[in-house]
Amino acid sequence: MSRQWALDNPEAVREKWRRQNAKRANAGPKWTSAQIAEIRRKLKDRCYYCGISLNGEGEIDHMVSLECGGTNAAENLTLACIPCNRQKGARSAEEFLLWLRADGRRVRRFTL
Ligand SMILES: [Zn+2]
């Protein structure tokens, strides 16, 4: 969506935001810090995708993105390093892991 297109199509932009907000509202309540601590413990404080040590940081990632109908339920959440989370986009966790492998990138070796 280019800036000019957005300026020329204010109705379409509003509609896109409306749909995105509806998906977020349907995703359910936000996670708790206890849930995230549990996920971090299971991952041994590593990125779910590349396995790099997060050192207590990283970002909360929706394994199935909200755009694709994912929810905020703990089963759909994981922790990712910033580069992985940025590259993942709207792909599912499964698709992103396959893409990392196909692209010859570092993929975590541990299983959960
Ligand atoms: Zn990573």
Short mmCIF file of N, CA and C and ligand atoms in Angstrom, two decimals:
data_model
loop_
_atom_site.label_atom_id
_atom_site.label_comp_id
_atom_site.label_asym_id
_atom_site.label_seq_id
_atom_site.Cartn_x
_atom_site.Cartn_y
_atom_site.Cartn_z
N MET A 1 0.86 -1.20 0.00
CA MET A 1 0.00 0.00 0.00
C MET A 1 0.89 1.23 0.00
N SER A 2 0.94 1.94 -1.13
CA SER A 2 1.80 3.12 -1.19
C SER A 2 1.11 4.30 -0.52
N ARG A 3 1.91 5.30 -0.23
CA ARG A 3 1.38 6.49 0.43
C ARG A 3 0.37 7.20 -0.47
N GLN A 4 0.71 7.28 -1.77
CA GLN A 4 -0.19 7.96 -2.70
C GLN A 4 -1.51 7.20 -2.81
N TRP A 5 -1.39 5.88 -2.90
CA TRP A 5 -2.61 5.06 -2.98
C TRP A 5 -3.47 5.30 -1.74
N ALA A 6 -2.81 5.36 -0.59
CA ALA A 6 -3.55 5.57 0.67
C ALA A 6 -4.26 6.92 0.65
N LEU A 7 -3.57 7.93 0.12
CA LEU A 7 -4.18 9.27 0.06
C LEU A 7 -5.37 9.30 -0.90
N ASP A 8 -5.26 8.51 -1.98
CA ASP A 8 -6.32 8.48 -2.99
C ASP A 8 -7.51 7.61 -2.58
N ASN A 9 -7.28 6.73 -1.58
CA ASN A 9 -8.31 5.76 -1.21
C ASN A 9 -8.60 5.74 0.29
N PRO A 10 -8.99 6.87 0.83
CA PRO A 10 -9.18 6.95 2.29
C PRO A 10 -10.19 5.92 2.81
N GLU A 11 -11.22 5.62 2.01
CA GLU A 11 -12.24 4.66 2.46
C GLU A 11 -11.63 3.27 2.60
N ALA A 12 -10.83 2.88 1.63
CA ALA A 12 -10.21 1.55 1.65
C ALA A 12 -9.25 1.45 2.83
N VAL A 13 -8.53 2.52 3.13
CA VAL A 13 -7.60 2.52 4.26
C VAL A 13 -8.36 2.36 5.56
N ARG A 14 -9.47 3.09 5.69
CA ARG A 14 -10.29 2.98 6.90
C ARG A 14 -10.81 1.55 7.08
N GLU A 15 -11.22 0.96 5.96
CA GLU A 15 -11.76 -0.40 5.99
C GLU A 15 -10.68 -1.40 6.43
N LYS A 16 -9.48 -1.21 5.90
CA LYS A 16 -8.37 -2.09 6.26
C LYS A 16 -8.10 -2.00 7.77
N TRP A 17 -8.08 -0.78 8.30
CA TRP A 17 -7.84 -0.61 9.74
C TRP A 17 -8.97 -1.21 10.56
N ARG A 18 -10.19 -1.03 10.06
CA ARG A 18 -11.35 -1.55 10.78
C ARG A 18 -11.23 -3.07 10.89
N ARG A 19 -10.86 -3.73 9.79
CA ARG A 19 -10.74 -5.19 9.81
C ARG A 19 -9.60 -5.64 10.71
N GLN A 20 -8.50 -4.91 10.66
CA GLN A 20 -7.34 -5.27 11.49
C GLN A 20 -7.69 -5.13 12.98
N ASN A 21 -8.38 -4.05 13.32
CA ASN A 21 -8.76 -3.84 14.72
C ASN A 21 -9.74 -4.91 15.18
N ALA A 22 -10.64 -5.32 14.29
CA ALA A 22 -11.61 -6.37 14.65
C ALA A 22 -10.87 -7.66 14.95
N LYS A 23 -9.85 -7.99 14.13
CA LYS A 23 -9.07 -9.20 14.37
C LYS A 23 -8.37 -9.13 15.71
N ARG A 24 -7.82 -7.96 16.03
CA ARG A 24 -7.14 -7.81 17.31
C ARG A 24 -8.13 -7.96 18.47
N ALA A 25 -9.30 -7.42 18.30
CA ALA A 25 -10.31 -7.51 19.36
C ALA A 25 -10.75 -8.97 19.55
N ASN A 26 -10.76 -9.74 18.46
CA ASN A 26 -11.16 -11.15 18.54
C ASN A 26 -10.06 -12.04 19.08
N ALA A 27 -8.85 -11.51 19.22
CA ALA A 27 -7.70 -12.35 19.61
C ALA A 27 -7.74 -12.73 21.08
N GLY A 28 -8.64 -12.10 21.85
CA GLY A 28 -8.76 -12.46 23.26
C GLY A 28 -7.88 -11.59 24.13
N PRO A 29 -7.98 -11.79 25.46
CA PRO A 29 -7.23 -10.94 26.37
C PRO A 29 -5.73 -11.11 26.20
N LYS A 30 -4.99 -10.09 26.55
CA LYS A 30 -3.53 -10.15 26.47
C LYS A 30 -2.99 -11.17 27.46
N TRP A 31 -1.81 -11.66 27.16
CA TRP A 31 -1.11 -12.62 28.01
C TRP A 31 -0.68 -11.98 29.32
N THR A 32 -0.32 -12.82 30.29
CA THR A 32 0.19 -12.32 31.56
C THR A 32 1.70 -12.50 31.59
N SER A 33 2.36 -11.78 32.48
CA SER A 33 3.82 -11.92 32.57
C SER A 33 4.19 -13.32 33.06
N ALA A 34 3.30 -13.95 33.85
CA ALA A 34 3.58 -15.32 34.31
C ALA A 34 3.58 -16.29 33.13
N GLN A 35 2.67 -16.08 32.17
CA GLN A 35 2.65 -16.96 30.98
C GLN A 35 3.93 -16.80 30.17
N ILE A 36 4.37 -15.56 30.04
CA ILE A 36 5.59 -15.32 29.26
C ILE A 36 6.81 -15.91 29.98
N ALA A 37 6.82 -15.81 31.31
CA ALA A 37 7.93 -16.38 32.08
C ALA A 37 7.99 -17.90 31.87
N GLU A 38 6.82 -18.52 31.80
CA GLU A 38 6.75 -19.96 31.59
C GLU A 38 7.27 -20.33 30.19
N ILE A 39 6.89 -19.54 29.19
CA ILE A 39 7.36 -19.78 27.82
C ILE A 39 8.88 -19.61 27.78
N ARG A 40 9.40 -18.58 28.45
CA ARG A 40 10.83 -18.33 28.46
C ARG A 40 11.57 -19.50 29.13
N ARG A 41 10.96 -20.03 30.19
CA ARG A 41 11.58 -21.15 30.90
C ARG A 41 11.65 -22.37 29.96
N LYS A 42 10.56 -22.64 29.25
CA LYS A 42 10.54 -23.79 28.33
C LYS A 42 11.57 -23.63 27.22
N LEU A 43 11.73 -22.41 26.75
CA LEU A 43 12.67 -22.15 25.65
C LEU A 43 14.10 -22.02 26.17
N LYS A 44 14.28 -22.10 27.48
CA LYS A 44 15.59 -21.88 28.09
C LYS A 44 16.15 -20.51 27.66
N ASP A 45 15.25 -19.54 27.58
CA ASP A 45 15.60 -18.15 27.23
C ASP A 45 16.27 -18.05 25.86
N ARG A 46 15.79 -18.88 24.93
CA ARG A 46 16.32 -18.83 23.56
C ARG A 46 15.22 -18.49 22.56
N CYS A 47 15.66 -17.97 21.42
CA CYS A 47 14.71 -17.66 20.34
C CYS A 47 14.08 -18.96 19.84
N TYR A 48 12.78 -18.97 19.71
CA TYR A 48 12.06 -20.16 19.25
C TYR A 48 12.51 -20.56 17.84
N TYR A 49 12.96 -19.61 17.05
CA TYR A 49 13.27 -19.89 15.65
C TYR A 49 14.75 -20.20 15.42
N CYS A 50 15.63 -19.28 15.76
CA CYS A 50 17.04 -19.50 15.45
C CYS A 50 17.80 -20.07 16.64
N GLY A 51 17.23 -20.02 17.85
CA GLY A 51 17.87 -20.62 19.02
C GLY A 51 18.91 -19.75 19.69
N ILE A 52 19.07 -18.52 19.24
CA ILE A 52 20.04 -17.61 19.85
C ILE A 52 19.58 -17.28 21.28
N SER A 53 20.55 -17.06 22.17
CA SER A 53 20.21 -16.74 23.56
C SER A 53 19.59 -15.35 23.62
N LEU A 54 18.47 -15.24 24.33
CA LEU A 54 17.77 -13.95 24.39
C LEU A 54 18.22 -13.08 25.56
N ASN A 55 18.92 -13.67 26.52
CA ASN A 55 19.39 -12.91 27.69
C ASN A 55 18.27 -12.09 28.34
N GLY A 56 17.12 -12.72 28.47
CA GLY A 56 16.01 -12.04 29.12
C GLY A 56 15.28 -11.05 28.23
N GLU A 57 15.68 -10.96 26.95
CA GLU A 57 15.00 -10.01 26.05
C GLU A 57 14.20 -10.75 24.99
N GLY A 58 14.18 -10.23 23.78
CA GLY A 58 13.39 -10.84 22.73
C GLY A 58 11.98 -10.28 22.71
N GLU A 59 11.20 -10.73 21.74
CA GLU A 59 9.84 -10.21 21.57
C GLU A 59 8.84 -11.35 21.61
N ILE A 60 7.64 -11.02 22.06
CA ILE A 60 6.56 -12.00 22.06
C ILE A 60 6.07 -12.14 20.63
N ASP A 61 6.00 -13.37 20.16
CA ASP A 61 5.57 -13.63 18.79
C ASP A 61 4.33 -14.50 18.79
N HIS A 62 3.39 -14.16 17.91
CA HIS A 62 2.22 -15.01 17.70
C HIS A 62 2.60 -16.06 16.66
N MET A 63 2.58 -17.34 17.03
CA MET A 63 2.99 -18.37 16.08
C MET A 63 2.08 -18.36 14.86
N VAL A 64 0.78 -18.24 15.07
CA VAL A 64 -0.13 -17.92 13.97
C VAL A 64 -0.48 -16.45 14.16
N SER A 65 -0.10 -15.61 13.20
CA SER A 65 -0.27 -14.17 13.38
C SER A 65 -1.74 -13.79 13.54
N LEU A 66 -1.95 -12.66 14.18
CA LEU A 66 -3.33 -12.18 14.37
C LEU A 66 -3.99 -11.96 13.01
N GLU A 67 -3.19 -11.51 12.04
CA GLU A 67 -3.72 -11.27 10.68
C GLU A 67 -4.26 -12.55 10.07
N CYS A 68 -3.69 -13.70 10.48
CA CYS A 68 -4.13 -14.98 9.93
C CYS A 68 -5.08 -15.70 10.88
N GLY A 69 -5.66 -14.96 11.83
CA GLY A 69 -6.66 -15.55 12.70
C GLY A 69 -6.11 -16.15 13.99
N GLY A 70 -4.82 -15.91 14.28
CA GLY A 70 -4.24 -16.40 15.53
C GLY A 70 -4.81 -15.65 16.72
N THR A 71 -4.60 -16.19 17.92
CA THR A 71 -5.14 -15.55 19.12
C THR A 71 -4.01 -15.25 20.10
N ASN A 72 -4.39 -14.61 21.21
CA ASN A 72 -3.43 -14.30 22.28
C ASN A 72 -3.29 -15.44 23.28
N ALA A 73 -3.89 -16.60 23.01
CA ALA A 73 -3.78 -17.73 23.93
C ALA A 73 -2.32 -18.14 24.08
N ALA A 74 -1.94 -18.58 25.28
CA ALA A 74 -0.53 -18.91 25.55
C ALA A 74 0.01 -19.93 24.56
N GLU A 75 -0.83 -20.88 24.11
CA GLU A 75 -0.37 -21.91 23.16
C GLU A 75 0.06 -21.30 21.83
N ASN A 76 -0.42 -20.10 21.54
CA ASN A 76 -0.07 -19.47 20.26
C ASN A 76 1.09 -18.48 20.41
N LEU A 77 1.65 -18.39 21.62
CA LEU A 77 2.70 -17.40 21.85
C LEU A 77 4.05 -18.06 22.00
N THR A 78 5.07 -17.35 21.55
CA THR A 78 6.43 -17.80 21.80
C THR A 78 7.32 -16.56 21.88
N LEU A 79 8.61 -16.77 22.09
CA LEU A 79 9.55 -15.64 22.15
C LEU A 79 10.52 -15.76 20.98
N ALA A 80 10.81 -14.63 20.38
CA ALA A 80 11.70 -14.61 19.22
C ALA A 80 12.69 -13.46 19.37
N CYS A 81 13.88 -13.63 18.76
CA CYS A 81 14.81 -12.51 18.73
C CYS A 81 14.23 -11.48 17.75
N ILE A 82 14.72 -10.26 17.83
CA ILE A 82 14.14 -9.20 17.00
C ILE A 82 14.31 -9.49 15.50
N PRO A 83 15.53 -9.89 15.04
CA PRO A 83 15.66 -10.17 13.59
C PRO A 83 14.68 -11.24 13.10
N CYS A 84 14.49 -12.32 13.87
CA CYS A 84 13.54 -13.37 13.46
C CYS A 84 12.12 -12.81 13.41
N ASN A 85 11.75 -12.08 14.44
CA ASN A 85 10.38 -11.57 14.50
C ASN A 85 10.11 -10.61 13.34
N ARG A 86 11.12 -9.80 12.97
CA ARG A 86 10.94 -8.86 11.86
C ARG A 86 10.81 -9.60 10.53
N GLN A 87 11.60 -10.67 10.38
CA GLN A 87 11.59 -11.39 9.10
C GLN A 87 10.37 -12.29 8.96
N LYS A 88 9.84 -12.71 10.07
CA LYS A 88 8.73 -13.68 10.03
C LYS A 88 7.49 -13.08 9.37
N GLY A 89 7.20 -11.81 9.68
CA GLY A 89 6.03 -11.16 9.11
C GLY A 89 4.77 -11.91 9.48
N ALA A 90 3.90 -12.13 8.49
CA ALA A 90 2.61 -12.80 8.76
C ALA A 90 2.70 -14.31 8.59
N ARG A 91 3.93 -14.84 8.32
CA ARG A 91 4.06 -16.29 8.16
C ARG A 91 3.77 -17.01 9.48
N SER A 92 3.34 -18.24 9.39
CA SER A 92 3.16 -19.04 10.60
C SER A 92 4.53 -19.51 11.07
N ALA A 93 4.61 -19.96 12.32
CA ALA A 93 5.87 -20.46 12.88
C ALA A 93 6.42 -21.57 12.00
N GLU A 94 5.54 -22.47 11.59
CA GLU A 94 5.95 -23.62 10.77
C GLU A 94 6.55 -23.15 9.45
N GLU A 95 5.86 -22.23 8.80
CA GLU A 95 6.33 -21.71 7.51
C GLU A 95 7.66 -21.00 7.67
N PHE A 96 7.79 -20.25 8.76
CA PHE A 96 9.02 -19.48 8.95
C PHE A 96 10.20 -20.41 9.21
N LEU A 97 9.99 -21.47 9.99
CA LEU A 97 11.08 -22.43 10.24
C LEU A 97 11.51 -23.08 8.92
N LEU A 98 10.55 -23.43 8.09
CA LEU A 98 10.87 -24.04 6.79
C LEU A 98 11.67 -23.05 5.93
N TRP A 99 11.25 -21.79 5.98
CA TRP A 99 11.92 -20.77 5.18
C TRP A 99 13.37 -20.58 5.67
N LEU A 100 13.57 -20.57 6.99
CA LEU A 100 14.93 -20.42 7.54
C LEU A 100 15.81 -21.56 7.04
N ARG A 101 15.26 -22.79 7.11
CA ARG A 101 16.04 -23.95 6.66
C ARG A 101 16.34 -23.85 5.18
N ALA A 102 15.33 -23.54 4.38
CA ALA A 102 15.49 -23.47 2.93
C ALA A 102 16.50 -22.39 2.55
N ASP A 103 16.57 -21.34 3.35
CA ASP A 103 17.46 -20.22 3.06
C ASP A 103 18.84 -20.44 3.66
N GLY A 104 19.06 -21.59 4.29
CA GLY A 104 20.38 -21.91 4.86
C GLY A 104 20.72 -21.10 6.09
N ARG A 105 19.69 -20.62 6.80
CA ARG A 105 19.94 -19.82 8.00
C ARG A 105 19.98 -20.69 9.24
N ARG A 106 20.43 -20.07 10.29
CA ARG A 106 20.51 -20.76 11.56
C ARG A 106 19.10 -21.09 12.07
N VAL A 107 18.92 -22.35 12.46
CA VAL A 107 17.63 -22.80 13.01
C VAL A 107 17.93 -23.48 14.34
N ARG A 108 17.08 -23.30 15.32
CA ARG A 108 17.31 -23.90 16.64
C ARG A 108 17.44 -25.42 16.51
N ARG A 109 18.23 -26.00 17.39
CA ARG A 109 18.41 -27.45 17.36
C ARG A 109 17.60 -28.13 18.43
N PHE A 110 17.21 -27.40 19.45
CA PHE A 110 16.46 -28.03 20.53
C PHE A 110 15.01 -28.25 20.11
N THR A 111 14.38 -29.25 20.71
CA THR A 111 12.96 -29.48 20.45
C THR A 111 12.20 -29.14 21.72
N LEU A 112 10.92 -28.89 21.56
CA LEU A 112 10.10 -28.47 22.71
C LEU A 112 9.10 -29.55 23.07
ZN ZN B 1 15.89 -15.72 16.26
#
